[in-house]
Amino acid sequence: MSRAKRFKVDGAFDVPETAQPDSWKVNVEQMIWGHRLINDQTSWLLLLEALAIMSARAADKNVERIFAGNDGAHEEFVYQVPTRRHLRQVLFQDHALDAIARSGDELSEDAKWEKWLDGRNPKDIAHLRERFERFSSFHDAVDLLRAAVVEPERDRRPTSRHLVPGGVDMLMADYGLKAGDKVNNDRKFFARGGELVFLMLNRSKQAAKVEELVRKRLLTAGSRWNKVARLLQPPSAHDPDPVQYKIGYLPLPSHPTYDRMAEDWIALLSLEQLPDDQLAEPLMRLTGLHIVRYLIERSAEVLGRKLEQPIPLDMATESAAGLRRVSRERFQLHREMSRLAISKVIDQFAESDEWKAAADAGDPVAMRKKMLKEVFSHEVGPKTTDADAMIEEMRVEALAKHANHLGLMLATQTDRIGLGVTRAGQGRWYAASNGFLEAIVLANVTAPVELEQHLERLWSRYSFVVGPLVGQRVLGDDAPFEQLRSNQRIYEERLRMLGFVERLSDDCAFVRNPYY
């Protein structure tokens, strides 16, 4: 294998074979951010995929710990996730169930059961008849779990529909079906972004504490939601056709994002007064937030810029054109930075000794084409022979791929977690929903904290700019002072309405966490 095969971004791990690098196409994105982050995988699906891996490792008798660290080399392991085909069928594909339930008193309970059982394999459904005396109770249980479907507005195939995580029996694979109704490994929406979340937590400094809390709060069997899901599934704990995956690729051994994500997971999961069935949504928002920060910070690192890229956070202030302009410009800058980072990595390779040395090969054109194939999985066009033209051809393809995948993810993630807003004729900018504000407070407030101190923490931790003090310091002349002051007042008022702020006097407001 050529020396060029070892080219990678500074400080990155070698790519393990488990990440299947031969299947990648123009893999500059993977070198910077990992394999892989794409816009089709929303923050809910990132969380669900990560939890599915944790559940798989917790259930694997050959694995001692969910998070085993990496011992200085990239993690390499295989994991299995159950398909839960029986549960999915009754939740997402059984139209007869609803029709029979709607018959009301026209049929007796026994007649409803007989009508529903007709034509089905008795072995597949015997457990349901044993567990539910009344057909109406069975239908109510199904209806209850259907209310827990993640992103029900999305028209996804049944094998890509998932439940809000409420226990181990609600976690399932994302897969396709081939001829003969056989399961295949078409992970359309579990696109490996959840693997990156898992790897980030595994490499964090507090991985052991995260594991303790994940086992206690998320991978449980005793929650009310999990009990319902368990009732609707066959009694055997063994899934007959689980999907097997190989873990993907996360380039850097350590990164501030890994530790911040772990700290927020710990903070949230440590809130014992917060009911288990209220954990998933703020955890989804926080996980998506750290992926947003990771996208921005990795771009900044590659470009040699400061990691503290300000995020001016609009609180829906009236007449806030100046603040929204600054926020919109920052969003556009952050999105453009990923394109520039890709281009810079390509430039670095073009300046590398390996690439330049190809000029001395017996057949420079063949050598360069081989190098681009090995390093970037890029197939140079048959008519392209000039070295610079090869590089530019690859750059065009890499940026085109980026525009349709990771390049869209900043917008996708901010929208789904409640960190962004889009208005016709005004563009997109950073703005916070109530659900997002709640998640931030839950993860960052223990004892009551003075409002200004709280805002300083949001800057130091997430680079959020809410009020004028932080705004003037980090935005300089771009800071719209009066609008930021109004923005801070509205932030306080929104937290007060959510039950997170107590004002003791005109000069003293405290942010509090009622679940701590």
Short mmCIF file of C-alpha atoms in Angstrom, two decimals:
data_model
loop_
_atom_site.label_atom_id
_atom_site.label_comp_id
_atom_site.label_asym_id
_atom_site.label_seq_id
_atom_site.Cartn_x
_atom_site.Cartn_y
_atom_site.Cartn_z
CA MET A 1 0.00 0.00 0.00
CA SER A 2 1.35 3.43 -0.93
CA ARG A 3 2.60 6.02 1.52
CA ALA A 4 -0.23 8.29 0.37
CA LYS A 5 -2.70 5.94 2.03
CA ARG A 6 -1.53 7.34 5.36
CA PHE A 7 -2.53 10.91 4.48
CA LYS A 8 -5.11 12.22 6.98
CA VAL A 9 -6.02 15.39 8.83
CA ASP A 10 -3.77 16.40 11.69
CA GLY A 11 -4.10 14.24 14.80
CA ALA A 12 -6.59 11.77 13.33
CA PHE A 13 -6.74 8.03 13.86
CA ASP A 14 -6.11 5.67 10.98
CA VAL A 15 -9.37 4.42 9.50
CA PRO A 16 -10.25 0.94 10.84
CA GLU A 17 -11.42 -1.73 8.43
CA THR A 18 -14.69 -1.99 10.37
CA ALA A 19 -15.60 1.45 9.04
CA GLN A 20 -15.61 -0.04 5.50
CA PRO A 21 -13.61 2.80 3.92
CA ASP A 22 -13.60 1.10 0.52
CA SER A 23 -17.30 1.91 0.22
CA TRP A 24 -16.76 5.65 0.74
CA LYS A 25 -16.88 8.07 -2.17
CA VAL A 26 -14.70 11.20 -2.22
CA ASN A 27 -14.12 10.88 1.51
CA VAL A 28 -12.85 14.35 2.44
CA GLU A 29 -15.85 14.83 4.75
CA GLN A 30 -15.03 11.61 6.55
CA MET A 31 -11.44 12.73 7.12
CA ILE A 32 -12.63 15.90 8.87
CA TRP A 33 -15.86 14.96 10.68
CA GLY A 34 -16.06 11.17 10.52
CA HIS A 35 -18.18 8.54 8.81
CA ARG A 36 -20.75 9.90 8.70
CA LEU A 37 -23.09 12.83 9.23
CA ILE A 38 -25.86 13.41 6.68
CA ASN A 39 -28.91 15.62 6.69
CA ASP A 40 -31.44 12.75 6.53
CA GLN A 41 -30.44 11.69 10.04
CA THR A 42 -32.22 14.08 12.36
CA SER A 43 -31.27 14.64 15.98
CA TRP A 44 -33.89 12.12 17.14
CA LEU A 45 -32.35 9.47 14.90
CA LEU A 46 -28.84 10.34 16.08
CA LEU A 47 -29.93 9.71 19.66
CA LEU A 48 -31.84 6.53 18.85
CA GLU A 49 -28.96 5.01 16.90
CA ALA A 50 -26.52 5.84 19.71
CA LEU A 51 -28.83 4.30 22.32
CA ALA A 52 -29.29 1.20 20.16
CA ILE A 53 -25.51 0.68 20.20
CA MET A 54 -25.38 1.18 23.96
CA SER A 55 -28.22 -1.31 24.43
CA ALA A 56 -26.53 -3.83 22.13
CA ARG A 57 -23.28 -3.65 24.07
CA ALA A 58 -25.07 -3.81 27.42
CA ALA A 59 -26.82 -7.01 26.28
CA ASP A 60 -23.66 -8.60 24.83
CA LYS A 61 -22.32 -11.13 27.33
CA ASN A 62 -18.88 -10.88 25.73
CA VAL A 63 -18.64 -7.15 26.49
CA GLU A 64 -17.84 -5.96 29.99
CA ARG A 65 -18.51 -2.27 29.52
CA ILE A 66 -20.63 -0.20 27.17
CA PHE A 67 -17.88 2.40 26.96
CA ALA A 68 -14.56 0.60 26.97
CA GLY A 69 -12.33 3.46 25.80
CA ASN A 70 -9.99 3.11 22.83
CA ASP A 71 -6.52 2.43 24.28
CA GLY A 72 -4.84 4.77 21.82
CA ALA A 73 -6.31 3.15 18.71
CA HIS A 74 -9.63 3.51 16.93
CA GLU A 75 -12.43 1.34 18.27
CA GLU A 76 -13.22 -1.77 16.22
CA PHE A 77 -16.26 -3.84 17.11
CA VAL A 78 -19.43 -5.34 15.72
CA TYR A 79 -22.82 -4.91 17.33
CA GLN A 80 -26.30 -6.34 16.77
CA VAL A 81 -29.58 -4.44 17.00
CA PRO A 82 -32.96 -6.22 17.11
CA THR A 83 -35.42 -5.54 14.28
CA ARG A 84 -38.53 -6.07 16.47
CA ARG A 85 -40.49 -7.02 13.36
CA HIS A 86 -43.55 -8.24 15.31
CA LEU A 87 -43.82 -4.95 17.19
CA ARG A 88 -43.33 -2.88 14.06
CA GLN A 89 -45.91 -4.89 12.15
CA VAL A 90 -48.65 -4.37 14.71
CA LEU A 91 -47.79 -0.69 15.23
CA PHE A 92 -47.23 0.46 11.67
CA GLN A 93 -48.76 -2.05 9.25
CA ASP A 94 -51.77 -3.69 10.88
CA HIS A 95 -54.73 -1.82 9.38
CA ALA A 96 -57.17 -4.62 10.23
CA LEU A 97 -56.62 -3.97 13.92
CA ASP A 98 -58.06 -0.46 13.72
CA ALA A 99 -60.97 -1.50 11.53
CA ILE A 100 -61.99 -4.26 13.95
CA ALA A 101 -61.63 -1.94 16.95
CA ARG A 102 -63.95 0.57 15.25
CA SER A 103 -66.71 -2.06 15.03
CA GLY A 104 -67.56 -1.26 18.66
CA ASP A 105 -70.34 -3.40 20.12
CA GLU A 106 -71.24 -4.99 16.80
CA LEU A 107 -68.87 -7.85 17.64
CA SER A 108 -68.20 -9.55 20.94
CA GLU A 109 -64.68 -9.50 22.36
CA ASP A 110 -64.17 -13.13 21.30
CA ALA A 111 -65.47 -12.39 17.81
CA LYS A 112 -63.06 -9.48 17.46
CA TRP A 113 -60.17 -11.70 18.42
CA GLU A 114 -61.27 -14.41 16.02
CA LYS A 115 -61.60 -11.94 13.16
CA TRP A 116 -58.17 -10.45 13.83
CA LEU A 117 -56.51 -13.86 14.25
CA ASP A 118 -57.92 -15.17 10.95
CA GLY A 119 -55.16 -15.95 8.46
CA ARG A 120 -52.30 -15.28 10.87
CA ASN A 121 -49.69 -17.68 12.15
CA PRO A 122 -50.88 -18.72 15.63
CA LYS A 123 -47.30 -19.04 16.86
CA ASP A 124 -46.59 -15.39 16.03
CA ILE A 125 -49.49 -13.98 18.01
CA ALA A 126 -50.32 -16.49 20.76
CA HIS A 127 -48.67 -14.23 23.34
CA LEU A 128 -51.08 -11.40 22.58
CA ARG A 129 -54.18 -13.49 23.17
CA GLU A 130 -52.70 -14.71 26.45
CA ARG A 131 -51.74 -11.26 27.70
CA PHE A 132 -54.84 -9.29 26.71
CA GLU A 133 -58.19 -10.65 27.82
CA ARG A 134 -60.08 -7.94 25.94
CA PHE A 135 -59.43 -6.98 22.34
CA SER A 136 -60.09 -3.35 23.24
CA SER A 137 -57.27 -3.48 25.80
CA PHE A 138 -54.93 -4.81 23.13
CA HIS A 139 -55.92 -2.00 20.77
CA ASP A 140 -55.50 0.60 23.52
CA ALA A 141 -51.95 -0.64 24.16
CA VAL A 142 -51.13 -0.35 20.47
CA ASP A 143 -52.62 3.14 20.33
CA LEU A 144 -50.59 4.17 23.36
CA LEU A 145 -47.30 3.15 21.75
CA ARG A 146 -48.28 4.74 18.44
CA ALA A 147 -48.43 8.02 20.35
CA ALA A 148 -44.72 7.55 21.11
CA VAL A 149 -43.63 7.41 17.47
CA VAL A 150 -40.70 9.71 16.72
CA GLU A 151 -41.38 12.37 14.09
CA PRO A 152 -44.79 10.96 13.07
CA GLU A 153 -45.13 13.65 10.41
CA ARG A 154 -42.32 12.03 8.41
CA ASP A 155 -43.50 9.51 5.82
CA ARG A 156 -40.94 6.78 6.44
CA ARG A 157 -41.03 3.08 5.63
CA PRO A 158 -42.22 0.90 8.55
CA THR A 159 -38.70 -0.46 9.09
CA SER A 160 -37.41 3.10 9.58
CA ARG A 161 -40.07 4.24 12.03
CA HIS A 162 -39.00 4.42 15.65
CA LEU A 163 -40.33 5.07 19.14
CA VAL A 164 -39.27 7.68 21.65
CA PRO A 165 -36.80 5.76 23.83
CA GLY A 166 -38.46 4.62 27.03
CA GLY A 167 -36.53 1.41 27.65
CA VAL A 168 -34.55 -1.37 26.03
CA ASP A 169 -37.57 -3.02 24.39
CA MET A 170 -38.38 0.15 22.44
CA LEU A 171 -34.99 0.38 20.71
CA MET A 172 -34.74 -1.21 17.27
CA ALA A 173 -32.71 -1.31 14.09
CA ASP A 174 -33.18 0.71 10.92
CA TYR A 175 -33.15 -1.69 7.96
CA GLY A 176 -34.59 -2.63 4.60
CA LEU A 177 -36.26 -5.73 3.18
CA LYS A 178 -35.19 -7.68 0.13
CA ALA A 179 -36.81 -10.48 -1.86
CA GLY A 180 -38.48 -13.07 0.29
CA ASP A 181 -39.09 -10.55 3.09
CA LYS A 182 -35.50 -10.99 4.21
CA VAL A 183 -33.76 -8.31 6.28
CA ASN A 184 -30.93 -6.38 4.65
CA ASN A 185 -28.47 -3.82 5.96
CA ASP A 186 -30.04 -0.76 4.30
CA ARG A 187 -29.64 1.69 7.19
CA LYS A 188 -31.40 4.54 5.41
CA PHE A 189 -31.90 6.78 8.45
CA PHE A 190 -29.48 5.25 10.96
CA ALA A 191 -26.73 6.64 8.76
CA ARG A 192 -23.87 6.18 11.28
CA GLY A 193 -24.24 9.62 12.89
CA GLY A 194 -25.37 7.83 16.06
CA GLU A 195 -22.17 5.80 15.90
CA LEU A 196 -20.23 9.07 16.05
CA VAL A 197 -22.27 10.15 19.10
CA PHE A 198 -21.44 6.82 20.73
CA LEU A 199 -17.73 7.16 19.91
CA MET A 200 -17.66 10.73 21.23
CA LEU A 201 -19.08 9.60 24.57
CA ASN A 202 -16.74 6.61 24.61
CA ARG A 203 -13.73 8.92 24.23
CA SER A 204 -14.92 11.49 26.74
CA LYS A 205 -13.21 11.88 30.08
CA GLN A 206 -16.36 10.89 31.96
CA ALA A 207 -17.38 7.86 29.92
CA ALA A 208 -17.68 5.67 33.03
CA LYS A 209 -20.14 8.06 34.68
CA VAL A 210 -22.16 8.34 31.46
CA GLU A 211 -22.40 4.54 31.34
CA GLU A 212 -23.58 4.33 34.94
CA LEU A 213 -26.39 6.80 34.29
CA VAL A 214 -27.33 5.39 30.89
CA ARG A 215 -27.82 1.95 32.43
CA LYS A 216 -29.84 3.43 35.28
CA ARG A 217 -32.05 5.90 33.41
CA LEU A 218 -32.24 4.85 29.74
CA LEU A 219 -31.55 1.12 29.37
CA THR A 220 -34.27 0.06 31.76
CA ALA A 221 -36.99 -2.56 31.45
CA GLY A 222 -39.29 -1.32 34.20
CA SER A 223 -40.67 1.92 32.77
CA ARG A 224 -44.38 2.02 31.97
CA TRP A 225 -43.67 2.60 28.28
CA ASN A 226 -41.23 -0.28 28.07
CA LYS A 227 -43.67 -2.61 29.82
CA VAL A 228 -46.30 -1.90 27.17
CA ALA A 229 -43.77 -2.47 24.38
CA ARG A 230 -42.70 -5.74 26.02
CA LEU A 231 -46.33 -6.94 26.21
CA LEU A 232 -46.75 -6.52 22.47
CA GLN A 233 -43.67 -8.60 21.62
CA PRO A 234 -43.08 -12.38 21.68
CA PRO A 235 -41.89 -13.74 25.04
CA SER A 236 -38.45 -14.81 23.83
CA ALA A 237 -35.70 -12.31 24.60
CA HIS A 238 -33.92 -13.45 21.42
CA ASP A 239 -34.71 -11.48 18.28
CA PRO A 240 -34.74 -13.98 15.37
CA ASP A 241 -33.21 -11.66 12.79
CA PRO A 242 -31.12 -8.87 14.34
CA VAL A 243 -29.12 -6.57 12.08
CA GLN A 244 -25.36 -6.62 12.49
CA TYR A 245 -23.30 -3.46 12.05
CA LYS A 246 -19.64 -2.53 12.18
CA ILE A 247 -18.73 0.64 14.06
CA GLY A 248 -17.85 3.67 11.93
CA TYR A 249 -15.04 6.23 11.98
CA LEU A 250 -14.49 9.25 14.23
CA PRO A 251 -11.15 10.91 13.35
CA LEU A 252 -9.89 12.61 16.50
CA PRO A 253 -8.95 10.73 19.70
CA SER A 254 -10.15 13.64 21.83
CA HIS A 255 -12.07 16.86 21.33
CA PRO A 256 -13.80 19.44 23.57
CA THR A 257 -17.14 18.45 22.05
CA TYR A 258 -16.83 14.90 23.38
CA ASP A 259 -16.41 16.11 26.96
CA ARG A 260 -19.11 18.78 26.77
CA MET A 261 -21.59 16.26 25.39
CA ALA A 262 -20.76 13.80 28.16
CA GLU A 263 -21.09 16.53 30.81
CA ASP A 264 -24.54 17.47 29.52
CA TRP A 265 -25.69 13.85 29.41
CA ILE A 266 -24.49 13.44 33.00
CA ALA A 267 -26.15 16.66 34.15
CA LEU A 268 -29.49 15.70 32.62
CA LEU A 269 -29.50 12.03 33.61
CA SER A 270 -28.51 12.99 37.17
CA LEU A 271 -31.78 14.90 37.68
CA GLU A 272 -33.54 12.22 39.71
CA GLN A 273 -36.65 14.35 40.12
CA LEU A 274 -37.06 14.56 36.35
CA PRO A 275 -39.25 11.57 35.35
CA ASP A 276 -37.62 9.01 33.06
CA ASP A 277 -40.22 9.55 30.35
CA GLN A 278 -39.29 13.25 30.21
CA LEU A 279 -35.59 12.63 29.57
CA ALA A 280 -35.60 11.81 25.88
CA GLU A 281 -36.61 15.15 24.38
CA PRO A 282 -34.06 17.38 26.17
CA LEU A 283 -31.41 14.69 25.61
CA MET A 284 -32.20 14.76 21.90
CA ARG A 285 -31.87 18.56 21.80
CA LEU A 286 -28.58 18.57 23.72
CA THR A 287 -27.10 15.81 21.57
CA GLY A 288 -28.07 17.69 18.41
CA LEU A 289 -26.57 20.88 19.85
CA HIS A 290 -23.21 19.22 20.37
CA ILE A 291 -23.26 17.86 16.84
CA VAL A 292 -23.87 21.45 15.65
CA ARG A 293 -20.93 22.65 17.73
CA TYR A 294 -18.80 19.78 16.42
CA LEU A 295 -19.58 20.69 12.81
CA ILE A 296 -18.61 24.32 13.42
CA GLU A 297 -15.55 23.66 15.58
CA ARG A 298 -14.04 21.03 13.30
CA SER A 299 -14.35 23.47 10.40
CA ALA A 300 -12.70 26.17 12.50
CA GLU A 301 -9.85 23.84 13.50
CA VAL A 302 -9.08 22.86 9.93
CA LEU A 303 -9.16 26.52 8.87
CA GLY A 304 -6.99 27.63 11.79
CA ARG A 305 -9.71 29.82 13.31
CA LYS A 306 -10.89 30.23 16.90
CA LEU A 307 -13.12 27.45 18.23
CA GLU A 308 -15.32 30.02 19.97
CA GLN A 309 -17.49 30.86 16.98
CA PRO A 310 -20.28 33.12 18.35
CA ILE A 311 -23.90 32.03 17.96
CA PRO A 312 -26.10 35.13 18.44
CA LEU A 313 -29.33 33.68 19.80
CA ASP A 314 -32.49 35.58 18.89
CA MET A 315 -35.28 35.47 21.47
CA ALA A 316 -37.94 36.69 19.04
CA THR A 317 -37.40 40.34 19.95
CA GLU A 318 -39.61 42.95 18.31
CA SER A 319 -37.76 45.22 15.87
CA ALA A 320 -34.60 43.11 16.11
CA ALA A 321 -33.43 43.56 12.54
CA GLY A 322 -29.86 44.27 13.62
CA LEU A 323 -29.60 41.21 15.87
CA ARG A 324 -31.16 38.98 13.25
CA ARG A 325 -28.78 40.31 10.62
CA VAL A 326 -25.79 39.43 12.81
CA SER A 327 -27.26 36.01 13.63
CA ARG A 328 -28.04 35.34 9.97
CA GLU A 329 -24.52 36.33 8.92
CA ARG A 330 -23.03 34.03 11.55
CA PHE A 331 -25.18 31.12 10.39
CA GLN A 332 -24.12 31.69 6.79
CA LEU A 333 -20.48 31.92 7.88
CA HIS A 334 -20.69 28.66 9.83
CA ARG A 335 -22.26 26.88 6.89
CA GLU A 336 -19.64 28.21 4.47
CA MET A 337 -16.79 27.23 6.79
CA SER A 338 -17.41 23.53 6.14
CA ARG A 339 -16.98 24.08 2.40
CA LEU A 340 -13.77 25.99 3.01
CA ALA A 341 -12.50 23.23 5.32
CA ILE A 342 -13.02 20.59 2.63
CA SER A 343 -11.23 22.75 0.10
CA LYS A 344 -8.32 23.33 2.48
CA VAL A 345 -7.81 19.62 3.15
CA ILE A 346 -7.66 19.06 -0.61
CA ASP A 347 -5.13 21.89 -0.91
CA GLN A 348 -3.04 20.35 1.88
CA PHE A 349 -2.95 17.08 0.02
CA ALA A 350 -1.98 18.85 -3.22
CA GLU A 351 0.96 20.39 -1.34
CA SER A 352 2.01 17.14 0.32
CA ASP A 353 5.34 15.50 -0.42
CA GLU A 354 3.58 12.33 -1.56
CA TRP A 355 1.59 14.14 -4.25
CA LYS A 356 4.59 16.09 -5.47
CA ALA A 357 6.74 12.97 -5.53
CA ALA A 358 4.36 11.38 -8.03
CA ALA A 359 5.92 13.62 -10.69
CA ASP A 360 9.05 11.45 -10.53
CA ALA A 361 7.20 8.16 -11.03
CA GLY A 362 7.59 6.19 -14.22
CA ASP A 363 3.97 6.98 -15.12
CA PRO A 364 3.01 10.13 -13.18
CA VAL A 365 -0.57 10.18 -14.48
CA ALA A 366 -1.26 6.58 -13.44
CA MET A 367 0.44 7.14 -10.07
CA ARG A 368 -1.63 10.23 -9.31
CA LYS A 369 -4.88 8.52 -10.30
CA LYS A 370 -3.97 5.60 -8.06
CA MET A 371 -3.21 7.93 -5.16
CA LEU A 372 -6.54 9.77 -5.44
CA LYS A 373 -8.34 6.44 -5.60
CA GLU A 374 -6.54 5.10 -2.53
CA VAL A 375 -6.64 8.24 -0.41
CA PHE A 376 -9.99 9.80 -1.32
CA SER A 377 -11.86 7.03 -3.18
CA HIS A 378 -12.00 9.41 -6.13
CA GLU A 379 -12.06 8.04 -9.67
CA VAL A 380 -10.30 10.52 -11.94
CA GLY A 381 -11.96 11.01 -15.32
CA PRO A 382 -10.30 9.04 -18.17
CA LYS A 383 -9.42 12.21 -20.09
CA THR A 384 -7.94 14.07 -17.12
CA THR A 385 -4.13 13.93 -17.12
CA ASP A 386 -2.96 17.24 -15.65
CA ALA A 387 -2.15 17.14 -11.92
CA ASP A 388 -3.90 20.40 -11.09
CA ALA A 389 -6.92 19.40 -13.14
CA MET A 390 -7.19 16.14 -11.17
CA ILE A 391 -7.22 18.07 -7.90
CA GLU A 392 -9.85 20.51 -9.15
CA GLU A 393 -11.99 17.73 -10.53
CA MET A 394 -11.97 16.04 -7.14
CA ARG A 395 -12.70 19.35 -5.37
CA VAL A 396 -15.79 19.90 -7.54
CA GLU A 397 -17.08 16.41 -6.81
CA ALA A 398 -16.34 16.66 -3.08
CA LEU A 399 -18.13 19.99 -2.73
CA ALA A 400 -21.10 18.77 -4.77
CA LYS A 401 -21.43 15.76 -2.49
CA HIS A 402 -21.05 18.02 0.54
CA ALA A 403 -23.81 20.34 -0.67
CA ASN A 404 -26.30 17.46 -0.67
CA HIS A 405 -25.32 15.83 2.63
CA LEU A 406 -23.24 17.24 5.46
CA GLY A 407 -23.53 20.74 4.00
CA LEU A 408 -27.26 20.65 4.79
CA MET A 409 -26.85 19.24 8.27
CA LEU A 410 -26.30 22.51 10.11
CA ALA A 411 -29.73 23.66 8.96
CA THR A 412 -31.34 20.26 9.64
CA GLN A 413 -29.97 19.98 13.16
CA THR A 414 -30.69 23.55 14.23
CA ASP A 415 -34.26 23.25 12.95
CA ARG A 416 -34.97 19.94 14.67
CA ILE A 417 -33.52 20.85 18.07
CA GLY A 418 -35.12 24.31 18.17
CA LEU A 419 -31.97 26.36 17.58
CA GLY A 420 -32.85 27.86 14.20
CA VAL A 421 -35.66 29.56 12.35
CA THR A 422 -36.35 30.27 8.68
CA ARG A 423 -38.60 33.01 7.33
CA ALA A 424 -39.54 33.62 3.73
CA GLY A 425 -37.59 36.58 2.41
CA GLN A 426 -35.43 36.82 5.55
CA GLY A 427 -33.34 33.66 5.42
CA ARG A 428 -32.21 31.50 8.32
CA TRP A 429 -30.73 32.51 11.66
CA TYR A 430 -30.14 31.21 15.17
CA ALA A 431 -33.19 31.43 17.44
CA ALA A 432 -34.26 29.35 20.44
CA SER A 433 -37.54 27.48 20.97
CA ASN A 434 -38.99 26.94 24.45
CA GLY A 435 -38.04 23.26 24.33
CA PHE A 436 -34.45 24.17 23.55
CA LEU A 437 -34.31 26.72 26.39
CA GLU A 438 -35.64 24.11 28.80
CA ALA A 439 -32.95 21.61 27.77
CA ILE A 440 -30.22 24.22 28.25
CA VAL A 441 -31.41 25.14 31.75
CA LEU A 442 -31.79 21.51 32.81
CA ALA A 443 -28.22 20.74 31.78
CA ASN A 444 -26.58 23.89 33.14
CA VAL A 445 -28.32 24.95 36.33
CA THR A 446 -28.07 23.26 39.70
CA ALA A 447 -28.27 25.73 42.57
CA PRO A 448 -29.94 29.04 41.65
CA VAL A 449 -27.58 31.23 39.63
CA GLU A 450 -27.68 34.95 38.91
CA LEU A 451 -28.87 35.67 35.36
CA GLU A 452 -25.68 37.37 34.15
CA GLN A 453 -23.57 34.47 35.44
CA HIS A 454 -25.89 32.09 33.65
CA LEU A 455 -25.43 33.98 30.36
CA GLU A 456 -21.66 33.92 30.81
CA ARG A 457 -21.83 30.14 31.19
CA LEU A 458 -23.86 29.86 27.98
CA TRP A 459 -21.12 31.79 26.19
CA SER A 460 -18.21 29.83 27.65
CA ARG A 461 -19.92 26.50 27.11
CA TYR A 462 -21.81 26.87 23.82
CA SER A 463 -20.67 30.25 22.40
CA PHE A 464 -24.22 31.60 22.75
CA VAL A 465 -24.63 35.36 22.67
CA VAL A 466 -27.87 36.46 24.35
CA GLY A 467 -27.26 39.76 26.17
CA PRO A 468 -25.26 42.98 25.70
CA LEU A 469 -22.35 42.24 28.06
CA VAL A 470 -21.24 39.11 26.22
CA GLY A 471 -22.35 40.59 22.90
CA GLN A 472 -20.17 43.68 23.09
CA ARG A 473 -17.18 41.65 24.25
CA VAL A 474 -17.27 39.03 21.51
CA LEU A 475 -19.03 40.78 18.61
CA GLY A 476 -17.41 44.17 18.99
CA ASP A 477 -18.77 46.76 16.58
CA ASP A 478 -21.26 44.21 15.20
CA ALA A 479 -23.11 44.07 18.53
CA PRO A 480 -26.52 45.85 18.42
CA PHE A 481 -26.44 46.93 22.06
CA GLU A 482 -30.07 47.99 22.56
CA GLN A 483 -31.44 44.98 20.72
CA LEU A 484 -29.27 42.63 22.77
CA ARG A 485 -30.49 44.28 25.95
CA SER A 486 -34.07 43.75 24.84
CA ASN A 487 -33.14 40.22 23.80
CA GLN A 488 -31.91 39.49 27.33
CA ARG A 489 -35.12 40.82 28.87
CA ILE A 490 -37.19 38.56 26.64
CA TYR A 491 -34.92 35.61 27.46
CA GLU A 492 -35.56 36.22 31.16
CA GLU A 493 -39.30 36.55 30.59
CA ARG A 494 -39.45 33.31 28.59
CA LEU A 495 -37.57 31.45 31.31
CA ARG A 496 -39.93 32.94 33.90
CA MET A 497 -42.95 31.65 31.98
CA LEU A 498 -41.30 28.22 31.82
CA GLY A 499 -40.77 28.27 35.59
CA PHE A 500 -37.00 28.72 35.50
CA VAL A 501 -36.53 32.33 36.71
CA GLU A 502 -37.24 34.01 40.01
CA ARG A 503 -36.68 37.77 40.31
CA LEU A 504 -35.95 38.81 43.90
CA SER A 505 -35.67 42.54 43.16
CA ASP A 506 -35.41 44.95 40.25
CA ASP A 507 -31.67 44.28 40.06
CA CYS A 508 -31.54 40.60 40.89
CA ALA A 509 -32.93 37.69 38.84
CA PHE A 510 -31.96 34.06 39.47
CA VAL A 511 -32.22 31.12 37.11
CA ARG A 512 -33.32 27.95 38.90
CA ASN A 513 -33.79 24.30 38.00
CA PRO A 514 -36.95 22.92 39.66
CA TYR A 515 -35.78 19.32 39.08
CA TYR A 516 -32.46 19.69 40.88
#
